[in-house]
PDB file of C-alpha atoms in Angstrom:
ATOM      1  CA  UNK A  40       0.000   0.000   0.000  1.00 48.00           C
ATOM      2  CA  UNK A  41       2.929   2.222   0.754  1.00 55.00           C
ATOM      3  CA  UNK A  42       4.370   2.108  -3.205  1.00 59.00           C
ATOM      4  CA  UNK A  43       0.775   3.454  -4.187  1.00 61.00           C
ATOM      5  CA  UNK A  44       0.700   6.666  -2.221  1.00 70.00           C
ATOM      6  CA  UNK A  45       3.987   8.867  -2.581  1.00 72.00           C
ATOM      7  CA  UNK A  46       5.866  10.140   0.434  1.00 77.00           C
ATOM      8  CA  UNK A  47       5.110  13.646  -1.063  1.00 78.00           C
ATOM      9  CA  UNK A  48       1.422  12.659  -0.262  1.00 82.00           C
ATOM     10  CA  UNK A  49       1.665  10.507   2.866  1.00 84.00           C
ATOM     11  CA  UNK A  50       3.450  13.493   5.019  1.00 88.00           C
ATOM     12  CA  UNK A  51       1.288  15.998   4.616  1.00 89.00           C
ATOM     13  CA  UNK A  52      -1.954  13.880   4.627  1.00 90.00           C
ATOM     14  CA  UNK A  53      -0.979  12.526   8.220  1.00 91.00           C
ATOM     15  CA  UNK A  54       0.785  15.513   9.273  1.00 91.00           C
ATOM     16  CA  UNK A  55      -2.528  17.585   8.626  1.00 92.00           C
ATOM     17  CA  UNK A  56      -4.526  14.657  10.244  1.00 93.00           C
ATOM     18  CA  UNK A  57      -2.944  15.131  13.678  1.00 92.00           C
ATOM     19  CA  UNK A  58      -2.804  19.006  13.208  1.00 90.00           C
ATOM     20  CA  UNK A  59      -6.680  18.563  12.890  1.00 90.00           C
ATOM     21  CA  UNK A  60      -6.427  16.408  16.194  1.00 90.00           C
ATOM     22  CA  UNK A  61      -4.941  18.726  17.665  1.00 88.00           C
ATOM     23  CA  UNK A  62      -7.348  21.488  17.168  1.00 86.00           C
ATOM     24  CA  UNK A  63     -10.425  19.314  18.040  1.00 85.00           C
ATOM     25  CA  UNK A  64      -9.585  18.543  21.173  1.00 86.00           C
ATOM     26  CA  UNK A  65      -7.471  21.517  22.713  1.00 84.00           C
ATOM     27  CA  UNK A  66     -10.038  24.466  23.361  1.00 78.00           C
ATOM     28  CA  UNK A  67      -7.920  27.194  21.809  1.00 73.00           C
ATOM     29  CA  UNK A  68     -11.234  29.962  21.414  1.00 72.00           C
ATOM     30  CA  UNK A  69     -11.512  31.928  18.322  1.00 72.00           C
ATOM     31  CA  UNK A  70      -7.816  30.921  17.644  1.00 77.00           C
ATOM     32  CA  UNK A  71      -5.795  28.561  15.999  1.00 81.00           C
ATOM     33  CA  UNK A  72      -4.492  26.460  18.856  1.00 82.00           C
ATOM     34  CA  UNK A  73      -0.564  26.794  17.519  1.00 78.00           C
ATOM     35  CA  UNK A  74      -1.346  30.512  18.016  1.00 79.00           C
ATOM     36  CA  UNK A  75      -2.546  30.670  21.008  1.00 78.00           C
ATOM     37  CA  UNK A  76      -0.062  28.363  22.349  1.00 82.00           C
ATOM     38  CA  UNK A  77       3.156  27.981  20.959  1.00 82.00           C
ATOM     39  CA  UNK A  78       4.143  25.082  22.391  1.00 88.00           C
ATOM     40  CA  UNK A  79       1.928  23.443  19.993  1.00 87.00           C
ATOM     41  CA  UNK A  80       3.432  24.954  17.010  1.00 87.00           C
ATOM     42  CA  UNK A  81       6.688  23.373  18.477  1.00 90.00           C
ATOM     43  CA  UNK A  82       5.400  20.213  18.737  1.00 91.00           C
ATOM     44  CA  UNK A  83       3.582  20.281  15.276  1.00 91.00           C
ATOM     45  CA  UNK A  84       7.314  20.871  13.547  1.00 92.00           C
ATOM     46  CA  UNK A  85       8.989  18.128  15.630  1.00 94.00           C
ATOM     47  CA  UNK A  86       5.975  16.097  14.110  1.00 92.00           C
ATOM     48  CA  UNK A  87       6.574  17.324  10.596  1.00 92.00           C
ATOM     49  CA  UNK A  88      10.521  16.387  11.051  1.00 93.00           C
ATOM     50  CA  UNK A  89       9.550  12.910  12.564  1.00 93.00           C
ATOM     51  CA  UNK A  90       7.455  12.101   9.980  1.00 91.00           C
ATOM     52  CA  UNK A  91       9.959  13.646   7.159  1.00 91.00           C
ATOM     53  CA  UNK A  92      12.991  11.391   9.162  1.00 91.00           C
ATOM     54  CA  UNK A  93      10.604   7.881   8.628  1.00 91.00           C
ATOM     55  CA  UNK A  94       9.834   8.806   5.286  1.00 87.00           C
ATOM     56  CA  UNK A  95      13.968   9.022   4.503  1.00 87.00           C
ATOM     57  CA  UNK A  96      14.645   6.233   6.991  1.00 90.00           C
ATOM     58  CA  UNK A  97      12.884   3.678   4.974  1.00 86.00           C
ATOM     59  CA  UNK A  98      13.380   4.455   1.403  1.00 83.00           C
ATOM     60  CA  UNK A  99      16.948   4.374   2.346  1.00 86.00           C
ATOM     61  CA  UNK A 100      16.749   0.574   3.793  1.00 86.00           C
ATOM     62  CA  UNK A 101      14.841  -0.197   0.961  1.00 83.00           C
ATOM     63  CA  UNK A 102      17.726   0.778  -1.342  1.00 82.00           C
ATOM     64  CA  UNK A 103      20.166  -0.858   0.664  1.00 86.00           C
ATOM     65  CA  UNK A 104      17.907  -3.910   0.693  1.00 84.00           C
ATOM     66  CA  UNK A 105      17.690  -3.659  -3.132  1.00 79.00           C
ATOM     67  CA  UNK A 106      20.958  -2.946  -3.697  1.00 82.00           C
ATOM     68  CA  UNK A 107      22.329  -6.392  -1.577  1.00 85.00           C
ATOM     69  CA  UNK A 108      20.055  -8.461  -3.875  1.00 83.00           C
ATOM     70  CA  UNK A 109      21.818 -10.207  -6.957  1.00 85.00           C
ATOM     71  CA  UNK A 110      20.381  -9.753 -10.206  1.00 85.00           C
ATOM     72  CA  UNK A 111      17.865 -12.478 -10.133  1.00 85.00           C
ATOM     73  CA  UNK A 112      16.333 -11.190  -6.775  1.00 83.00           C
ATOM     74  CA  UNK A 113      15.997  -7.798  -8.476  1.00 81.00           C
ATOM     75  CA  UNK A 114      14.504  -8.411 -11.048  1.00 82.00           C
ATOM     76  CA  UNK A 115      12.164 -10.544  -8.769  1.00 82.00           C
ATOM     77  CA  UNK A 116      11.715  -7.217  -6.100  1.00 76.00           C
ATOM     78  CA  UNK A 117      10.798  -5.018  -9.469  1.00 76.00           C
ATOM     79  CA  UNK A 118       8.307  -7.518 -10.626  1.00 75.00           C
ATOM     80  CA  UNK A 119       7.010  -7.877  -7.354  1.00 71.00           C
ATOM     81  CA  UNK A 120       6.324  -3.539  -7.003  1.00 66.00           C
ATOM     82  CA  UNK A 121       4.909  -3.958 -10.247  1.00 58.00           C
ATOM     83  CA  UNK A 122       1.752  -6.261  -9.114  1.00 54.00           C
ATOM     84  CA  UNK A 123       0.353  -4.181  -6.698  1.00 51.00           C
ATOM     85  CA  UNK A 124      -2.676  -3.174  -7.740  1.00 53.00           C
ATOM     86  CA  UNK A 125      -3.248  -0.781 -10.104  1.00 53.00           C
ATOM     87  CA  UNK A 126      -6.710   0.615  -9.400  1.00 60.00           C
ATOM     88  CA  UNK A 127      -8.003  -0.764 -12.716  1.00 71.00           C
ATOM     89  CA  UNK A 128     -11.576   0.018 -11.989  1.00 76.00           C
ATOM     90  CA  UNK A 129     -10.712   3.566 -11.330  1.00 74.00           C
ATOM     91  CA  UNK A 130      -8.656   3.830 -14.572  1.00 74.00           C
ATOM     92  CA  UNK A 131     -11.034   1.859 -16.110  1.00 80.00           C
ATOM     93  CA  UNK A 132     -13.697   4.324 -15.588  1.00 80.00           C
ATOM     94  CA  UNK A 133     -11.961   7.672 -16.469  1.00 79.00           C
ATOM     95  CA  UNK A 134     -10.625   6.369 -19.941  1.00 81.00           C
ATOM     96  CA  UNK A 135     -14.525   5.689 -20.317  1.00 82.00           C
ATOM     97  CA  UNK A 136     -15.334   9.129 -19.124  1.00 83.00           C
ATOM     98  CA  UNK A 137     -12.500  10.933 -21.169  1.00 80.00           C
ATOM     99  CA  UNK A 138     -13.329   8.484 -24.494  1.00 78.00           C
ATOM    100  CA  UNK A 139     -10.987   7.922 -27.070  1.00 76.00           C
ATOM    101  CA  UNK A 140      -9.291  11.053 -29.169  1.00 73.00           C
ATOM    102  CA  UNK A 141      -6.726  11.505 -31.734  1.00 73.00           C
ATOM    103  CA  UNK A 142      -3.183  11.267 -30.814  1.00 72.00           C
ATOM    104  CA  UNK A 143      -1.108  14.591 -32.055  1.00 71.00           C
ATOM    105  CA  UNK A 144       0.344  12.495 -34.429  1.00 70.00           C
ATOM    106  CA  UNK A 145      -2.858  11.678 -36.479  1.00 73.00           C
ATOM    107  CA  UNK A 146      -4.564  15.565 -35.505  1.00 71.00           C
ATOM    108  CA  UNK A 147      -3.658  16.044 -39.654  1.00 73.00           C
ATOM    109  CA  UNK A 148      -6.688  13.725 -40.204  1.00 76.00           C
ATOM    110  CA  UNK A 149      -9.367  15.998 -38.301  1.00 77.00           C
ATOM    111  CA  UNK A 150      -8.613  19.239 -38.983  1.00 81.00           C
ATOM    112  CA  UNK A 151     -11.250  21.496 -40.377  1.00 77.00           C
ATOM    113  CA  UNK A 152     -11.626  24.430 -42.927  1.00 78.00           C
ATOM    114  CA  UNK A 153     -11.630  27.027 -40.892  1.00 76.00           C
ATOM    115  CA  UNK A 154      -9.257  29.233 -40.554  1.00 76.00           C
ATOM    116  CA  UNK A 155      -8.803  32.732 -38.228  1.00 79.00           C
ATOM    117  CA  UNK A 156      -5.499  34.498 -38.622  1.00 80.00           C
ATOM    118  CA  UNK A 157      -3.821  30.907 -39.036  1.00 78.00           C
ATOM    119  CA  UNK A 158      -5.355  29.481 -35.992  1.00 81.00           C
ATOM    120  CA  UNK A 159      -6.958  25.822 -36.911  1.00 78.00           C
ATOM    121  CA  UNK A 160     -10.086  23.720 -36.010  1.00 79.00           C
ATOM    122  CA  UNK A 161     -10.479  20.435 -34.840  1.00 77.00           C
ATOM    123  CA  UNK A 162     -12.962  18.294 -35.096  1.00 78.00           C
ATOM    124  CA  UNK A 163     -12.672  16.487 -31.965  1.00 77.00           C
ATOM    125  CA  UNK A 164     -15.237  14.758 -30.013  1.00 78.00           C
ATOM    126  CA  UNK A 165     -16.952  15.952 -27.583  1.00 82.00           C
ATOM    127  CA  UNK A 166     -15.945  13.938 -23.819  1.00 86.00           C
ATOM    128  CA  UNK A 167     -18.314  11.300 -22.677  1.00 90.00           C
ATOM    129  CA  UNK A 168     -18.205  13.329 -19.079  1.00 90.00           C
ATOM    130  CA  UNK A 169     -19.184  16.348 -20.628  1.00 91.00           C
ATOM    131  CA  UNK A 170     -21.813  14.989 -22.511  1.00 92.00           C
ATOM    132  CA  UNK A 171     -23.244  12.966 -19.402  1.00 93.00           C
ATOM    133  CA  UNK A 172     -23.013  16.478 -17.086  1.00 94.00           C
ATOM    134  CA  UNK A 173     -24.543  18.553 -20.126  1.00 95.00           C
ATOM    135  CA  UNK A 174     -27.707  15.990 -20.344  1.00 95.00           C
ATOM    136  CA  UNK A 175     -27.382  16.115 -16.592  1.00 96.00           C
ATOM    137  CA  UNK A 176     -27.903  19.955 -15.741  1.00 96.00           C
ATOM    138  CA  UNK A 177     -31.005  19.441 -18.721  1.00 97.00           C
ATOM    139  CA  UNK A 178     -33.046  16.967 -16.733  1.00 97.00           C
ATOM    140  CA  UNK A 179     -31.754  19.604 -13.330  1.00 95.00           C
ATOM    141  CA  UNK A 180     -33.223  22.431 -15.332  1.00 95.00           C
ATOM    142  CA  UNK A 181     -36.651  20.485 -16.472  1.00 96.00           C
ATOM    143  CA  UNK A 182     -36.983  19.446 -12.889  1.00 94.00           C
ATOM    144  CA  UNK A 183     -36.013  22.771 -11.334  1.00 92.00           C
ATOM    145  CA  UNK A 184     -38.714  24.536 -13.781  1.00 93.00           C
ATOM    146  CA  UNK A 185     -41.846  22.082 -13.196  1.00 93.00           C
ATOM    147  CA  UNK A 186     -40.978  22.064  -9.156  1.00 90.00           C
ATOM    148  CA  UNK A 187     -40.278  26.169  -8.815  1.00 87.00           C
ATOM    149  CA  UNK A 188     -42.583  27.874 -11.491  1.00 87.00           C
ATOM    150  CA  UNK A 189     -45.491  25.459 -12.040  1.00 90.00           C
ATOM    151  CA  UNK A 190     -46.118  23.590  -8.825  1.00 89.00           C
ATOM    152  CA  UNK A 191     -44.807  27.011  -6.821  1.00 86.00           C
ATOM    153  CA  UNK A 192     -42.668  25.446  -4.054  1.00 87.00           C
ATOM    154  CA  UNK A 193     -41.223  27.758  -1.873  1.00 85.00           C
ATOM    155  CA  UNK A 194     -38.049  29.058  -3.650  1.00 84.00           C
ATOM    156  CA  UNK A 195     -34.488  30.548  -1.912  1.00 85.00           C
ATOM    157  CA  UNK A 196     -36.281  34.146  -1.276  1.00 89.00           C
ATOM    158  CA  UNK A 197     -39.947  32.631   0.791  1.00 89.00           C
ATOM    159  CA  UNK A 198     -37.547  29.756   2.172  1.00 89.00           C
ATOM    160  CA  UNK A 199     -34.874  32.814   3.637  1.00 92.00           C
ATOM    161  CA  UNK A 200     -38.253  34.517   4.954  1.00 93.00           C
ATOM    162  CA  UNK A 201     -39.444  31.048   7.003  1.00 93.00           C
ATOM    163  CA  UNK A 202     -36.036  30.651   8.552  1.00 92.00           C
ATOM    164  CA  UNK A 203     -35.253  34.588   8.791  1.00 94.00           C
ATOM    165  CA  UNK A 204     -38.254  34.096  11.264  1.00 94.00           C
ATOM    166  CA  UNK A 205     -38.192  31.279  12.636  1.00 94.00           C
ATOM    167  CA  UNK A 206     -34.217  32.119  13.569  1.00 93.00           C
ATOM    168  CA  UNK A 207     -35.661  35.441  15.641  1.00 91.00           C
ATOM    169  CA  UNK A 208     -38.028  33.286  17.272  1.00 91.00           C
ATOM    170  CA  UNK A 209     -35.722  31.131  18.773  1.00 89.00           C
ATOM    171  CA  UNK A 210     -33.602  34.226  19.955  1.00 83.00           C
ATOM    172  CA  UNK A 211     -36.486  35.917  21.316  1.00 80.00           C
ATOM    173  CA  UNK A 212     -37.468  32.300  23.338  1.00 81.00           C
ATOM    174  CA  UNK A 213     -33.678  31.988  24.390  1.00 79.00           C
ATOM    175  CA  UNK A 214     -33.874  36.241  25.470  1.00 71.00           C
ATOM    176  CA  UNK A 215     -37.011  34.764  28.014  1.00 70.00           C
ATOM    177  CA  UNK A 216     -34.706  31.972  29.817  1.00 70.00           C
ATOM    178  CA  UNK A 217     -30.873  34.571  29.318  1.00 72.00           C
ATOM    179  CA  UNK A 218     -31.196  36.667  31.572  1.00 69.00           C
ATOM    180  CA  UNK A 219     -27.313  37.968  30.680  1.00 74.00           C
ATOM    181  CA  UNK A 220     -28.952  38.986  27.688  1.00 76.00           C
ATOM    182  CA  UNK A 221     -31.817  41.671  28.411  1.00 81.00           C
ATOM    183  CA  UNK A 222     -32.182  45.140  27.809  1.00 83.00           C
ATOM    184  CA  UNK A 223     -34.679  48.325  28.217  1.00 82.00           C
ATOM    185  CA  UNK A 224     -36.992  46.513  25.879  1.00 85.00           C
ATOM    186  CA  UNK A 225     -37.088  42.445  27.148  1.00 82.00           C
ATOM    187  CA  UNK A 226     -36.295  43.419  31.001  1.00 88.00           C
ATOM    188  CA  UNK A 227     -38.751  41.863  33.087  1.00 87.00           C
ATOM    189  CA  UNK A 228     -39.477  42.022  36.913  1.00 91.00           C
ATOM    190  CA  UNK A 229     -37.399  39.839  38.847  1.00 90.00           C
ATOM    191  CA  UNK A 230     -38.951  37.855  41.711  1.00 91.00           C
ATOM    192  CA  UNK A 231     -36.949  35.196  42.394  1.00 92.00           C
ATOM    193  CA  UNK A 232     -35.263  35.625  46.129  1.00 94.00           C
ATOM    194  CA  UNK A 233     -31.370  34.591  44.561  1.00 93.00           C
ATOM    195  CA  UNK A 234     -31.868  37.572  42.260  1.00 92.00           C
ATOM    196  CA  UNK A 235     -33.436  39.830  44.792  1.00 94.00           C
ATOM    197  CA  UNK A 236     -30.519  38.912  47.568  1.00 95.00           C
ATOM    198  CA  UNK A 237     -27.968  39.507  44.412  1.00 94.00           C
ATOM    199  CA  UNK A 238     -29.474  42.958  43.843  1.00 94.00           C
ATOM    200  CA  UNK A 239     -29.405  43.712  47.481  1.00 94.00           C
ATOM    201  CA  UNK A 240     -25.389  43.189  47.553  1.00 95.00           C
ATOM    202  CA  UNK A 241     -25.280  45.433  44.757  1.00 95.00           C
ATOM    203  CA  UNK A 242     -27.092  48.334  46.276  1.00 94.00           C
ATOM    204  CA  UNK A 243     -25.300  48.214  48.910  1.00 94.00           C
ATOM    205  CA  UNK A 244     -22.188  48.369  47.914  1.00 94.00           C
ATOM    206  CA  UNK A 245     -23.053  50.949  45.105  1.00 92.00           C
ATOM    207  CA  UNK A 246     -26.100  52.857  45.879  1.00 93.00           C
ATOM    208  CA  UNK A 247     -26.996  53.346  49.518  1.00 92.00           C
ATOM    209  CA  UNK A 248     -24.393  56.539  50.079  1.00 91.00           C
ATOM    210  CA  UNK A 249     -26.572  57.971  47.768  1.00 91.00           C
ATOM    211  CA  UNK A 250     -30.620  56.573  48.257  1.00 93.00           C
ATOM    212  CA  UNK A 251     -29.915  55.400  51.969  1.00 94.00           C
ATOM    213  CA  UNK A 252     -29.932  51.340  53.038  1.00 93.00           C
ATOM    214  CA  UNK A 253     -33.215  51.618  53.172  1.00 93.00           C
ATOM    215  CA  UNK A 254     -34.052  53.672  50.334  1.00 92.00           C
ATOM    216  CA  UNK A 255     -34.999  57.117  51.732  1.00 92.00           C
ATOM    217  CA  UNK A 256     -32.995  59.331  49.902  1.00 89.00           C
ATOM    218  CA  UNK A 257     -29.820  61.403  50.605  1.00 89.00           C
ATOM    219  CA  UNK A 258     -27.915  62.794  47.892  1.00 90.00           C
ATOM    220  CA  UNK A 259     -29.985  60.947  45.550  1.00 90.00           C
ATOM    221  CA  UNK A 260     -33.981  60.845  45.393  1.00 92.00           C
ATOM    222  CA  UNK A 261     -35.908  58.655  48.196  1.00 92.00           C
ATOM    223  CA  UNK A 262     -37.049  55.300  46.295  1.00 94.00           C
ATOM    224  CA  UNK A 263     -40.120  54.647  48.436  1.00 92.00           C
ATOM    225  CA  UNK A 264     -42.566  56.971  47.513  1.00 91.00           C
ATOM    226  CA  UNK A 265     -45.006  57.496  43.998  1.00 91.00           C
ATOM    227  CA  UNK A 266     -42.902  59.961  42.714  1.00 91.00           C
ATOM    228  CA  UNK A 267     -40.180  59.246  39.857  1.00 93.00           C
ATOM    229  CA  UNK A 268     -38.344  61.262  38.158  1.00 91.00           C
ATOM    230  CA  UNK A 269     -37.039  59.837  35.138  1.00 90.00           C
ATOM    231  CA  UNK A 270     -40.224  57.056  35.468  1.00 89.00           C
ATOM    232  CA  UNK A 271     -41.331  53.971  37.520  1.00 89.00           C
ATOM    233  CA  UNK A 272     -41.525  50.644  36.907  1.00 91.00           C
ATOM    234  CA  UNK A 273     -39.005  47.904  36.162  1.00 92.00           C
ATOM    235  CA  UNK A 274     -38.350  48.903  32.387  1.00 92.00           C
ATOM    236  CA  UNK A 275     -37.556  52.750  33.377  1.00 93.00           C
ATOM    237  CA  UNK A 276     -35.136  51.683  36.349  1.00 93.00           C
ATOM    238  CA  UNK A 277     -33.217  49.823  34.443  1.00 93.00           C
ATOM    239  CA  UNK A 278     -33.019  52.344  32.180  1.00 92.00           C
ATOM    240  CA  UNK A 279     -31.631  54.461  34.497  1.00 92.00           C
ATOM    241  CA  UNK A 280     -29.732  52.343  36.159  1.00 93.00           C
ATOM    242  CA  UNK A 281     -27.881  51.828  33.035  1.00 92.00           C
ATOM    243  CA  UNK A 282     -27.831  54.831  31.471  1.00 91.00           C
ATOM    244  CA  UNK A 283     -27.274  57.211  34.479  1.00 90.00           C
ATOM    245  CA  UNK A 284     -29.601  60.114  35.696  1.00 86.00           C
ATOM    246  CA  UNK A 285     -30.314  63.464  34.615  1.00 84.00           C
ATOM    247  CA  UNK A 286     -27.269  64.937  32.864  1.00 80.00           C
ATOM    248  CA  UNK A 287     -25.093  66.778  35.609  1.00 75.00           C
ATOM    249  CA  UNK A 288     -26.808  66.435  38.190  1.00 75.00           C
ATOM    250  CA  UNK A 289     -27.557  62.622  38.451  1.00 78.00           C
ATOM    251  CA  UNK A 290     -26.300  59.490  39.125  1.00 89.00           C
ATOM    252  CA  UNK A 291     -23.111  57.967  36.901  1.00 90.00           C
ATOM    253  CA  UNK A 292     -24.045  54.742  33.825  1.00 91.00           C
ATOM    254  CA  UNK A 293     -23.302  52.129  35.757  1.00 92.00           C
ATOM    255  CA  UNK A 294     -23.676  50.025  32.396  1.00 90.00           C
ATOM    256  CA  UNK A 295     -19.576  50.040  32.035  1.00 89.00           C
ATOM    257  CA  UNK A 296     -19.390  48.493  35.261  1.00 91.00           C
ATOM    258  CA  UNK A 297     -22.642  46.238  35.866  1.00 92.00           C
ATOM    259  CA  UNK A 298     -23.782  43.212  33.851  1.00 90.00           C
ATOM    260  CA  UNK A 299     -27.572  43.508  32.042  1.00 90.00           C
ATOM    261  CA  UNK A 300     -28.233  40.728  34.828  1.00 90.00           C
ATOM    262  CA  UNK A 301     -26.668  42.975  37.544  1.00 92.00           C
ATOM    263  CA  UNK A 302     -28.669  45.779  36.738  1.00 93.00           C
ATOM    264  CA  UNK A 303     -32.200  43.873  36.349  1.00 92.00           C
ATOM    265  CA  UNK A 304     -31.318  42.627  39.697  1.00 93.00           C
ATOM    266  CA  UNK A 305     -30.504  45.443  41.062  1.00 94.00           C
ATOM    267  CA  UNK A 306     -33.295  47.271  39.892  1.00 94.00           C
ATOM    268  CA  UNK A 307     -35.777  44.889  41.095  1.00 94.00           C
ATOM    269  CA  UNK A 308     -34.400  45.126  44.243  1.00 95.00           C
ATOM    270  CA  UNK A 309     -35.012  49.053  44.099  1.00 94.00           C
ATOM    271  CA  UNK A 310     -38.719  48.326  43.421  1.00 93.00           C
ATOM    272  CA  UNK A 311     -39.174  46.982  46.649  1.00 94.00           C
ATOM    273  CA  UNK A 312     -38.598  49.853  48.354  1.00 94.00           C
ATOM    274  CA  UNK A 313     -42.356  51.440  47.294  1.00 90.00           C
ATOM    275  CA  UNK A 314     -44.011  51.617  50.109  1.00 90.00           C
ATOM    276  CA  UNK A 315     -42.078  50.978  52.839  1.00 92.00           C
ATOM    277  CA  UNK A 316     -41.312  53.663  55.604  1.00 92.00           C
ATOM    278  CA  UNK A 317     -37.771  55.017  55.271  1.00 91.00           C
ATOM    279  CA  UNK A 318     -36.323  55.759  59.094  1.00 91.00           C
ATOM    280  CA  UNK A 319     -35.743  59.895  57.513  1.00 90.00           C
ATOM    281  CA  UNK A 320     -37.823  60.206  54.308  1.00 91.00           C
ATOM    282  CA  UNK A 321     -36.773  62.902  51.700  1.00 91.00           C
ATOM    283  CA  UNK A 322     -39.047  64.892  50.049  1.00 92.00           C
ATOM    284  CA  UNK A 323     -40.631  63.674  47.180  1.00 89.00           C
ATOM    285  CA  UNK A 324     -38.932  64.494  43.807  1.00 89.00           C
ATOM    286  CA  UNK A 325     -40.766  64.190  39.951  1.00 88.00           C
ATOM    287  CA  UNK A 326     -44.107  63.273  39.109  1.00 89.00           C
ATOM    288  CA  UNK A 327     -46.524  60.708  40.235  1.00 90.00           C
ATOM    289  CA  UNK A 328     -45.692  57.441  38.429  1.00 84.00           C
ATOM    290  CA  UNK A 329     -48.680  55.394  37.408  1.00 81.00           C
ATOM    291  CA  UNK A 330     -47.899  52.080  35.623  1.00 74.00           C
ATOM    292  CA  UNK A 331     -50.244  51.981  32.286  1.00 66.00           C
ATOM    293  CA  UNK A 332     -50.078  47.934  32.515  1.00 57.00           C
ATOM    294  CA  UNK A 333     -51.354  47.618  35.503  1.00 48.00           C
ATOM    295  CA  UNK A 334     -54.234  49.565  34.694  1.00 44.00           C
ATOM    296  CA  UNK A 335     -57.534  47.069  33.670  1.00 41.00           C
TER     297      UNK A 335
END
């Protein structure tokens, strides 16, 4: 099997093969794994001069071998590399695809009249193979026709529309379970007491010098009363929260230093400070804040 692929095919075939290995089972991210660690590239040229020393290694101990045979037993060894086999099949089939043609010596015999600026015709035939794939893309054509433009199945542009939609379905299902991934618009109330107890910590260590532990107001606005001043509810905190308040005069984005997740938590957490009694209320601030969905 080894006289039938050359060493000029073997190397790179295996050395690629264990490459690809290489890079299926180290996690290297969006990078090749030599890249990112070039140990690996190391190892991949020790590989390459292995595999390189075995290929030189054993043609050379086959030439010594030859060369210690008498005449007899060489002429036996070249008979022998000559009755491998052959792929006849294979050979067999692509001088039936390619068909039979003139040899350059006998081209004198098919030359036609024409003639353009001493450039000559031949009348060759045409290749079985390109016959076959010409009758081929006819019966493709035929068949693309009738299915497309008589029976009207849905072609590339309605079948880009079905998954176009069906792919921003799925995102919108996975937005509802990924929390990581909400914004202003797919925020949502959280309720659960791990989330809550999260957006606790985070008030506390970011928020209370300014809204009090428990949410009266200082520097910044108290957070138990009706009134709002950039807007209530869970969509308009976060909002905030990320974003900052009013420009000089309110609180910093903390989007460059919280997580979407951090801040939905966080701002839950702020929502449960309506209507509780702050130890030193501060005055109310903004306008009553009525939610319009909770209204039947």
């Amino acid at each position: 099997m080894r006289h039938l692929i050359p060493s000029y095919v073997r190397v790179p075939v295996v050395f690629f093969a264990i490459a690809g290995l290489i890079e299926y089972f180290i996690d290297s991210g969006d990078q090749p794994a030599f890249m990112e660690q070039p140990i690996i590239l190391l190892f991949l040229l020790l590989v390459l001069l292995v595999l390189i020393a075995i290929e030189g290694i054993v043609n050379s101990l086959d030439n010594i071998l030859y060369q210690s045979l008498d005449e007899e037993g060489k002429k036996r060894y070249l008979a022998s590399q000559t009755k491998t086999p052959q792929f006849t099949k294979v050979k067999a089939l692509y001088s039936k695809l390619v068909g039979k043609h003139k040899p350059i010596e006998e081209e004198g015999e098919i030359i036609l009249d024409h003639n353009y600026d001493g450039i000559r015709e031949l009348d060759n035939n045409l290749p079985p193979w390109w016959i076959y794939s010409f009758y081929i893309s006819i019966i493709f054509a035929v068949v693309y026709m009738v299915r497309y433009h008589v029976l009207d199945a849905d072609n590339q542009f309605v079948e880009y529309e079905i998954e176009y939609a069906e792919a921003n379905k799925a995102i919108e299902e996975y937005k509802k379970t990924a929390k990581g991934l909400v914004d202003f618009n797919t925020v949502e109330l959280l309720t659960e007491t791990a989330d809550l107890n999260a957006g606790k910590k985070i008030f506390e260590t970011n928020c209370v010098a300014c809204h009090m532990a428990d949410g009266g107001g200082g520097i910044g606005p108290n957070l138990t009363d009706d009134h709002w001043i950039l807007g209530g509810g869970i969509k308009n905190v976060f909002k905030t929260v990320s974003e900052g308040g009013r420009s000089g005069k309110g609180m910093i984005a903390w989007k460059q230093s919280l997580k979407p997740l951090e801040m939905a938590q966080v701002a839950s957490y702020v929502l449960q400070f309506q209507g509780t009694t702050p130890a030193n209320p501060k005055e109310a601030e903004g306008d009553i804040w009525v939610d319009d969905d909770s209204k039947e």
